[in-house]
PDB file of C-alpha atoms in Angstrom:
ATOM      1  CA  UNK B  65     -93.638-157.381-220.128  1.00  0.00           C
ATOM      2  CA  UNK B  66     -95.551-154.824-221.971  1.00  0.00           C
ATOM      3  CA  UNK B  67     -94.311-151.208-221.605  1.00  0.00           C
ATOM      4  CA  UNK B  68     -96.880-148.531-220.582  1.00  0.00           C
ATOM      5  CA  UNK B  69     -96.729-146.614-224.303  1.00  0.00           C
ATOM      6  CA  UNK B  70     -97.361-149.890-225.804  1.00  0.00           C
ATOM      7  CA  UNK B  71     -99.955-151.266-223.827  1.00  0.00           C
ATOM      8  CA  UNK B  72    -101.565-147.806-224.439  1.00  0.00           C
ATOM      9  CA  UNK B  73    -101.134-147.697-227.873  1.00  0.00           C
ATOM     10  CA  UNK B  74    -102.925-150.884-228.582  1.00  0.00           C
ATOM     11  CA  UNK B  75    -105.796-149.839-225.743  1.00  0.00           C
ATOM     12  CA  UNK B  76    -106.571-146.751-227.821  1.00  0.00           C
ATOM     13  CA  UNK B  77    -106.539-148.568-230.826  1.00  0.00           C
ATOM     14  CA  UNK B  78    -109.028-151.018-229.742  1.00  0.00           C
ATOM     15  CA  UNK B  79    -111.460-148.720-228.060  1.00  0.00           C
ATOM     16  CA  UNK B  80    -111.209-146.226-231.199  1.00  0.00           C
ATOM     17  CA  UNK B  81    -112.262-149.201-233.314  1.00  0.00           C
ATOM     18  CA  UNK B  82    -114.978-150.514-230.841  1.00  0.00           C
ATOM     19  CA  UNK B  83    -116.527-146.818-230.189  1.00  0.00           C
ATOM     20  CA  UNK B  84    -116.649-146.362-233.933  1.00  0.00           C
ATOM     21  CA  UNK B  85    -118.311-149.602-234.927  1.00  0.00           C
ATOM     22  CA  UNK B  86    -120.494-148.652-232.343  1.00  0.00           C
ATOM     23  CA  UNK B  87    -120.964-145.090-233.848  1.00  0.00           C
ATOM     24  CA  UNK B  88    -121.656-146.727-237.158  1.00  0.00           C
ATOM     25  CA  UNK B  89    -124.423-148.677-236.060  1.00  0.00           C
ATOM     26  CA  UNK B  90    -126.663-146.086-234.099  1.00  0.00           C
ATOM     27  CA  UNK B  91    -126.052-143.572-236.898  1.00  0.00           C
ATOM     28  CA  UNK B  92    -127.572-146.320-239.521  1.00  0.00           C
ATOM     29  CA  UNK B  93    -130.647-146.439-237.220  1.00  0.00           C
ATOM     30  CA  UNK B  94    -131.266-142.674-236.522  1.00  0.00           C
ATOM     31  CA  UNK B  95    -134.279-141.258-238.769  1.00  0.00           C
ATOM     32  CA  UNK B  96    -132.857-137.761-238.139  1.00  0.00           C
ATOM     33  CA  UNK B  97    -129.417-139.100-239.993  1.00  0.00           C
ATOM     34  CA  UNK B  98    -131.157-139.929-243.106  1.00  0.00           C
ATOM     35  CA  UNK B  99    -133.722-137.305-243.597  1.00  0.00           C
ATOM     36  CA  UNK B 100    -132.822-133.862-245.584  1.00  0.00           C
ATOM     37  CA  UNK B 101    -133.620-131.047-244.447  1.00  0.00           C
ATOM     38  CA  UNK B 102    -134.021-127.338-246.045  1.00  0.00           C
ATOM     39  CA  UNK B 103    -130.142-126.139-245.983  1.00  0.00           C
ATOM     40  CA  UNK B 104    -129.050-123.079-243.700  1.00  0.00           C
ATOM     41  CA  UNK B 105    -131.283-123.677-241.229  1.00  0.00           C
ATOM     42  CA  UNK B 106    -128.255-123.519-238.237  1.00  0.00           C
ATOM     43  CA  UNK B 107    -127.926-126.608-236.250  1.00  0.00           C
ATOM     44  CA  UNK B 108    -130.245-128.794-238.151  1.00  0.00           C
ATOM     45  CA  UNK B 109    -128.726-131.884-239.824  1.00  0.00           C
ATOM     46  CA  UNK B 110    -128.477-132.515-243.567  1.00  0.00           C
ATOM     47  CA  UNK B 111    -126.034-134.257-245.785  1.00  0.00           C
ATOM     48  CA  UNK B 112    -123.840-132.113-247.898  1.00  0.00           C
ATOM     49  CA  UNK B 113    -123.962-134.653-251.005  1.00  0.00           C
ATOM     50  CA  UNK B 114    -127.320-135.815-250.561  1.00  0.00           C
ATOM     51  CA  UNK B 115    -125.779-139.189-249.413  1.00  0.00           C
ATOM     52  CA  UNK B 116    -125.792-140.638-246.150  1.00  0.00           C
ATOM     53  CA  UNK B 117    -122.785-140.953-245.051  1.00  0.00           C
ATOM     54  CA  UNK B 118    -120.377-139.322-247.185  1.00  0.00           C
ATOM     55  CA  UNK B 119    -118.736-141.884-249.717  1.00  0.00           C
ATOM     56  CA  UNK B 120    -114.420-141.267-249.473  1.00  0.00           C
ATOM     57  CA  UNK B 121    -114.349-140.518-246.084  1.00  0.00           C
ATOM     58  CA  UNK B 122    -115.894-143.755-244.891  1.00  0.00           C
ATOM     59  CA  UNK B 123    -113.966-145.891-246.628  1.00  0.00           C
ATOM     60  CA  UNK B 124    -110.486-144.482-245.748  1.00  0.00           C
ATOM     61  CA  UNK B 125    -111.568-143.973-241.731  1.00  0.00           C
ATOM     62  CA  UNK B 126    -113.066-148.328-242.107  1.00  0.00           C
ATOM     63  CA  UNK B 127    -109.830-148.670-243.837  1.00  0.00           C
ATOM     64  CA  UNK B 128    -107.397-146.536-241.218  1.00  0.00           C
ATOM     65  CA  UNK B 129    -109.673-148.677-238.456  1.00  0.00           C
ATOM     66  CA  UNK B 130    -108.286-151.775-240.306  1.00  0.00           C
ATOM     67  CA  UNK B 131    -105.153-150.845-240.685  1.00  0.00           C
ATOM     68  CA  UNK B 132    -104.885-149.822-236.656  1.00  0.00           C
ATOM     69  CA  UNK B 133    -106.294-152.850-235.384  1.00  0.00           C
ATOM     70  CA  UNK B 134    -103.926-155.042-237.376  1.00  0.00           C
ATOM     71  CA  UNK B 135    -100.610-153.614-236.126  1.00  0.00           C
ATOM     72  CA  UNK B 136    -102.605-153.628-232.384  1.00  0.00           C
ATOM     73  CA  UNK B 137    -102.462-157.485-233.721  1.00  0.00           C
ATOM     74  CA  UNK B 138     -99.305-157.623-234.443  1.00  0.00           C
ATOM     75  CA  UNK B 139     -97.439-155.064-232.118  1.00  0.00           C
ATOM     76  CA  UNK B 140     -96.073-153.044-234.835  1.00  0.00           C
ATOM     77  CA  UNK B 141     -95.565-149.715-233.147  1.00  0.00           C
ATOM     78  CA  UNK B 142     -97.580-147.623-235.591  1.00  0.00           C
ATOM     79  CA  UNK B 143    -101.011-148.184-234.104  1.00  0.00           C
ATOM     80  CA  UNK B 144    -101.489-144.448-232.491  1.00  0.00           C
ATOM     81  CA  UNK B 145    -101.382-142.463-236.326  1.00  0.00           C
ATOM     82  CA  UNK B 146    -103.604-145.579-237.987  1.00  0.00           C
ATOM     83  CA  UNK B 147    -106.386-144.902-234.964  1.00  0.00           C
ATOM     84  CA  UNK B 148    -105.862-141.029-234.903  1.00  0.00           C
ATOM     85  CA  UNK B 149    -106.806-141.126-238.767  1.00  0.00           C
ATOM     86  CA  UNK B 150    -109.692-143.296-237.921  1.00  0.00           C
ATOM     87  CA  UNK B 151    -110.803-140.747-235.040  1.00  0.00           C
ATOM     88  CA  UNK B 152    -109.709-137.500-237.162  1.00  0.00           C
ATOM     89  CA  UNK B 153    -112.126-139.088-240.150  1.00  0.00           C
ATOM     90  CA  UNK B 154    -114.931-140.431-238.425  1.00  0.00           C
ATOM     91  CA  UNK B 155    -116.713-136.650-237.802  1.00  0.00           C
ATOM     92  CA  UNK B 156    -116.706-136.109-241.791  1.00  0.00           C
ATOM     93  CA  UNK B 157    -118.789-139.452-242.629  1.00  0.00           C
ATOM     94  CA  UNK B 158    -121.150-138.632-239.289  1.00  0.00           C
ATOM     95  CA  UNK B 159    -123.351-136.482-237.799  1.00  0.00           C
ATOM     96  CA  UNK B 160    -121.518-134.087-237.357  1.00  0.00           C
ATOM     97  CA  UNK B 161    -120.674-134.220-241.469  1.00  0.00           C
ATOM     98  CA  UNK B 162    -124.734-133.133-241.720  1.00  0.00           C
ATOM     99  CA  UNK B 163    -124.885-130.094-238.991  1.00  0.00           C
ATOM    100  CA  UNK B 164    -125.098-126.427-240.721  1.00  0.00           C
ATOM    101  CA  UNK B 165    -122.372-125.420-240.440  1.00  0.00           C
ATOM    102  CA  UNK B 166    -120.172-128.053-240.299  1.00  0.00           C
ATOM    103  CA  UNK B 167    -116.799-127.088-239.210  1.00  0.00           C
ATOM    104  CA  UNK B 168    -117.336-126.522-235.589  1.00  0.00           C
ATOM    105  CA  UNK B 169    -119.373-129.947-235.194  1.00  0.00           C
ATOM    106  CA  UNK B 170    -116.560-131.512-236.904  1.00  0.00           C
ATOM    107  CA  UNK B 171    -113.764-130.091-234.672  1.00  0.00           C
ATOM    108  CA  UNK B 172    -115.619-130.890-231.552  1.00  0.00           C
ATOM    109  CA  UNK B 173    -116.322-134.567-232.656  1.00  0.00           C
ATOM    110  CA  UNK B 174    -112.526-135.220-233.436  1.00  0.00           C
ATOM    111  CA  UNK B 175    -111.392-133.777-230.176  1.00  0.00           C
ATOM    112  CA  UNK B 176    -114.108-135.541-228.303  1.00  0.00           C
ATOM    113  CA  UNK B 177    -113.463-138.963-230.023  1.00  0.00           C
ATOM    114  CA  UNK B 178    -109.766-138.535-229.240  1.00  0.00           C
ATOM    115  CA  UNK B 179    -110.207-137.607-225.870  1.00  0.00           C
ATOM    116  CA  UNK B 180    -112.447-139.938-224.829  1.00  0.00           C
ATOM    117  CA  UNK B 181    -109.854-142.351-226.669  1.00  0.00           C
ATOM    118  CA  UNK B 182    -106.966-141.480-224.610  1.00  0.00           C
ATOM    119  CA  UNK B 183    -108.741-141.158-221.519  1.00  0.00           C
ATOM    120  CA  UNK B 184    -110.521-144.707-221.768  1.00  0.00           C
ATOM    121  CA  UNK B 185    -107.569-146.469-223.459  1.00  0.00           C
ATOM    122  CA  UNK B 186    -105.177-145.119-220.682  1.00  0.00           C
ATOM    123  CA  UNK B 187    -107.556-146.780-218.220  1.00  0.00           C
ATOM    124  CA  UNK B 188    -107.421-149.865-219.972  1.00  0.00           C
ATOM    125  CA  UNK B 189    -103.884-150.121-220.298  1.00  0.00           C
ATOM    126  CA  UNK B 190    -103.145-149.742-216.785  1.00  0.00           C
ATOM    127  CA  UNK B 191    -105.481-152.573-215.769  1.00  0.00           C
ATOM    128  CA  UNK B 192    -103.920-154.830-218.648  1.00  0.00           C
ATOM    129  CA  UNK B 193    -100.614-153.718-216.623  1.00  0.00           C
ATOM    130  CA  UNK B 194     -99.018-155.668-213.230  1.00  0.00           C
ATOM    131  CA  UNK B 195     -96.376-153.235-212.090  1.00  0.00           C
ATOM    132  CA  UNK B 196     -93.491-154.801-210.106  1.00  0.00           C
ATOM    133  CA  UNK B 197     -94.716-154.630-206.571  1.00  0.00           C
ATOM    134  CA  UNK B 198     -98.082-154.670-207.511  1.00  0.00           C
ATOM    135  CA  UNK B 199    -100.267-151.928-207.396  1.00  0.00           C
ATOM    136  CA  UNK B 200     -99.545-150.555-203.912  1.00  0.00           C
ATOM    137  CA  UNK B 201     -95.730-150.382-204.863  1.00  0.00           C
ATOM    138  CA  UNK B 202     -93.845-147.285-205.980  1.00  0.00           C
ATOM    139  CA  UNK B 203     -93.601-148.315-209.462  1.00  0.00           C
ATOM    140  CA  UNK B 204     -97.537-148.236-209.425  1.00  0.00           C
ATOM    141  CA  UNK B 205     -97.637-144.916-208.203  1.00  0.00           C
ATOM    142  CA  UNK B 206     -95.563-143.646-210.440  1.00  0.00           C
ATOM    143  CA  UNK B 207     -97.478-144.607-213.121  1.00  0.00           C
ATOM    144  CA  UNK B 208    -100.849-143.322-211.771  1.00  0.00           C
ATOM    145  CA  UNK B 209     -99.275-140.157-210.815  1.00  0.00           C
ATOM    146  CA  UNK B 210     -98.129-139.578-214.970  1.00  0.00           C
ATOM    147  CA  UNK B 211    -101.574-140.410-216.230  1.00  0.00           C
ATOM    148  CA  UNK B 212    -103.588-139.051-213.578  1.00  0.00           C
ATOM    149  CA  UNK B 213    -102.706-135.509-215.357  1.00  0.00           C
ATOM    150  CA  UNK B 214    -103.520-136.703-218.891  1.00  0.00           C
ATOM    151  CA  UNK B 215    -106.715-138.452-217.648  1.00  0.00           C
ATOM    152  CA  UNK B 216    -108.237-135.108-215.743  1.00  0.00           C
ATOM    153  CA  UNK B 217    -107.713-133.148-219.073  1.00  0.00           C
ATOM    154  CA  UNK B 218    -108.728-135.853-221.313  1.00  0.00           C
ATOM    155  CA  UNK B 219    -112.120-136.467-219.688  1.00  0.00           C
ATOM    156  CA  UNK B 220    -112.657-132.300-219.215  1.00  0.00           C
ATOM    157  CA  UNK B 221    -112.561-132.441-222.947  1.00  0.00           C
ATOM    158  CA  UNK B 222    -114.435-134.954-223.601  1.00  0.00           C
ATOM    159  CA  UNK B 223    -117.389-134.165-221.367  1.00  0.00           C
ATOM    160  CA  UNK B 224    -116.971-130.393-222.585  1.00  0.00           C
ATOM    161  CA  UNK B 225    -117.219-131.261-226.321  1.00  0.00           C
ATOM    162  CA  UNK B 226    -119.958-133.701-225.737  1.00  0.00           C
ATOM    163  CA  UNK B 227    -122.085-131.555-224.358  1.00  0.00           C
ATOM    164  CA  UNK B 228    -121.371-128.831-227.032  1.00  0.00           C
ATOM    165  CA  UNK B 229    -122.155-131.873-229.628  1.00  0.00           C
ATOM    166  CA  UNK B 230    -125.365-132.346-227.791  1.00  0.00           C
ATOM    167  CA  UNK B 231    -126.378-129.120-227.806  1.00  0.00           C
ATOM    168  CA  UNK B 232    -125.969-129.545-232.007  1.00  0.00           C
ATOM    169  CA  UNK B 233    -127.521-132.725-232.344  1.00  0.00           C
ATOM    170  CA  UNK B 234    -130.927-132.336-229.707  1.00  0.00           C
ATOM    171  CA  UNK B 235    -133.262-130.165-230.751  1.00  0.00           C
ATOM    172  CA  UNK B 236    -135.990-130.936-227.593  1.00  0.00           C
ATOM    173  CA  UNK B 237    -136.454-133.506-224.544  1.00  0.00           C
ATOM    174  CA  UNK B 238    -137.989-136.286-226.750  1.00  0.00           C
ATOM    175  CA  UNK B 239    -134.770-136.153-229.090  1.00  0.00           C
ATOM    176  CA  UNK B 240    -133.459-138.079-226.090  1.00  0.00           C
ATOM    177  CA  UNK B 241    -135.694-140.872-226.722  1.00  0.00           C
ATOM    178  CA  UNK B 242    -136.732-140.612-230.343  1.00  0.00           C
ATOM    179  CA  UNK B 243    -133.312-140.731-231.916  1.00  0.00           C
ATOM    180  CA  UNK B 244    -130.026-142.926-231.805  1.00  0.00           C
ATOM    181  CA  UNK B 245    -128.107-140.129-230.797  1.00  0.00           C
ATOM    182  CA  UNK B 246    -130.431-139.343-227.560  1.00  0.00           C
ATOM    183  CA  UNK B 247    -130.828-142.906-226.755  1.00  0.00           C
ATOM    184  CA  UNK B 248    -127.287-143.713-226.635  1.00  0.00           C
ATOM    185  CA  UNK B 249    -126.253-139.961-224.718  1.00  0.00           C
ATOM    186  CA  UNK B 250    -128.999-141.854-222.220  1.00  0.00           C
ATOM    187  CA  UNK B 251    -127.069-144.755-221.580  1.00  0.00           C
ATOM    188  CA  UNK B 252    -123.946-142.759-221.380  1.00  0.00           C
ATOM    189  CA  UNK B 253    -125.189-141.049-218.357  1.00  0.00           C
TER     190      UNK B 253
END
């Protein structure tokens, strides 16, 4: 039987690597992403390099993805730190790397990645879970009751900082359609 902080654990570290494959792709196809743009213009994206994305960052965040997943694999207990690199990383070879200035976009996108990490990989370790009793049993209830705290705050952050990303990364209405960013903030809603 797999204890709730283990069966978490390996949930986050799944959905972390899922959402940023994910991330990967639809910033490859956004035009926006790629173009450069005059620099301090506030809010407008641009690489900081001139490359697309930035070159040391990627490859340690693919690398702490890699490095998560396997001990998800193999139940090694260090999953959590491996993914939480991955997540803390993943703003500084993104988007949010190419907004002027970049600090605050890269803040938000860490604890919106995060969140959205615990929140969703909290939900999917307690369906992976069969509580004595099942799930109209005390143990069961207990165990709702202790995330149901963690999973209010986690998804108030995450919806806040997402829409404070938004406002960084849309520029009009047909940003929603026109770009990866707007097409997949669609299908989120």
């Amino acid at each position: 039987v797999m204890s709730l902080r283990s069966a978490t654990s390996r949930a986050i570290a799944v959905l972390c690597t899922i959402a940023m494959r994910l991330r990967r792709i639809f910033a490859s196809l956004d035009p926006l992403a790629r173009r450069q743009v005059e620099p301090g213009v506030a809010g407008r994206t641009v690489s900081r390099d001139g490359r697309t994305p930035p070159g040391w960052e990627r490859v340690v965040r693919v690398a702490a993805e890699g490095l998560a997943f396997v001990f998800c694999l193999r139940g090694i207990s260090f999953v959590a730190p491996a993914a939480f690199l991955a997540v803390a990383l993943l703003p500084f070879a993104g988007h949010a790397a190419r907004v002027i200035p970049p600090a605050g976009a890269e803040l938000a996108d860490v604890l919106h990645v995060a969140s959205a990490c615990i929140w969703a990989g909290g939900i999917l370790a307690l369906a992976t879970l069969q509580p004595p009793g099942g799930w109209r049993g005390a143990e069961a209830r207990s165990l709702l009751d202790r995330f149901a705290g963690v999973a209010l705050i986690a998804f108030a952050v995450t919806a806040l900082t997402g829409v404070l990303r938004a406002t960084e990364q849309l520029h009009g209405m047909s940003d929603l359609w026109t770009t990866s960013y707007g097409i997949v903030l669609v299908l989120k809603a």
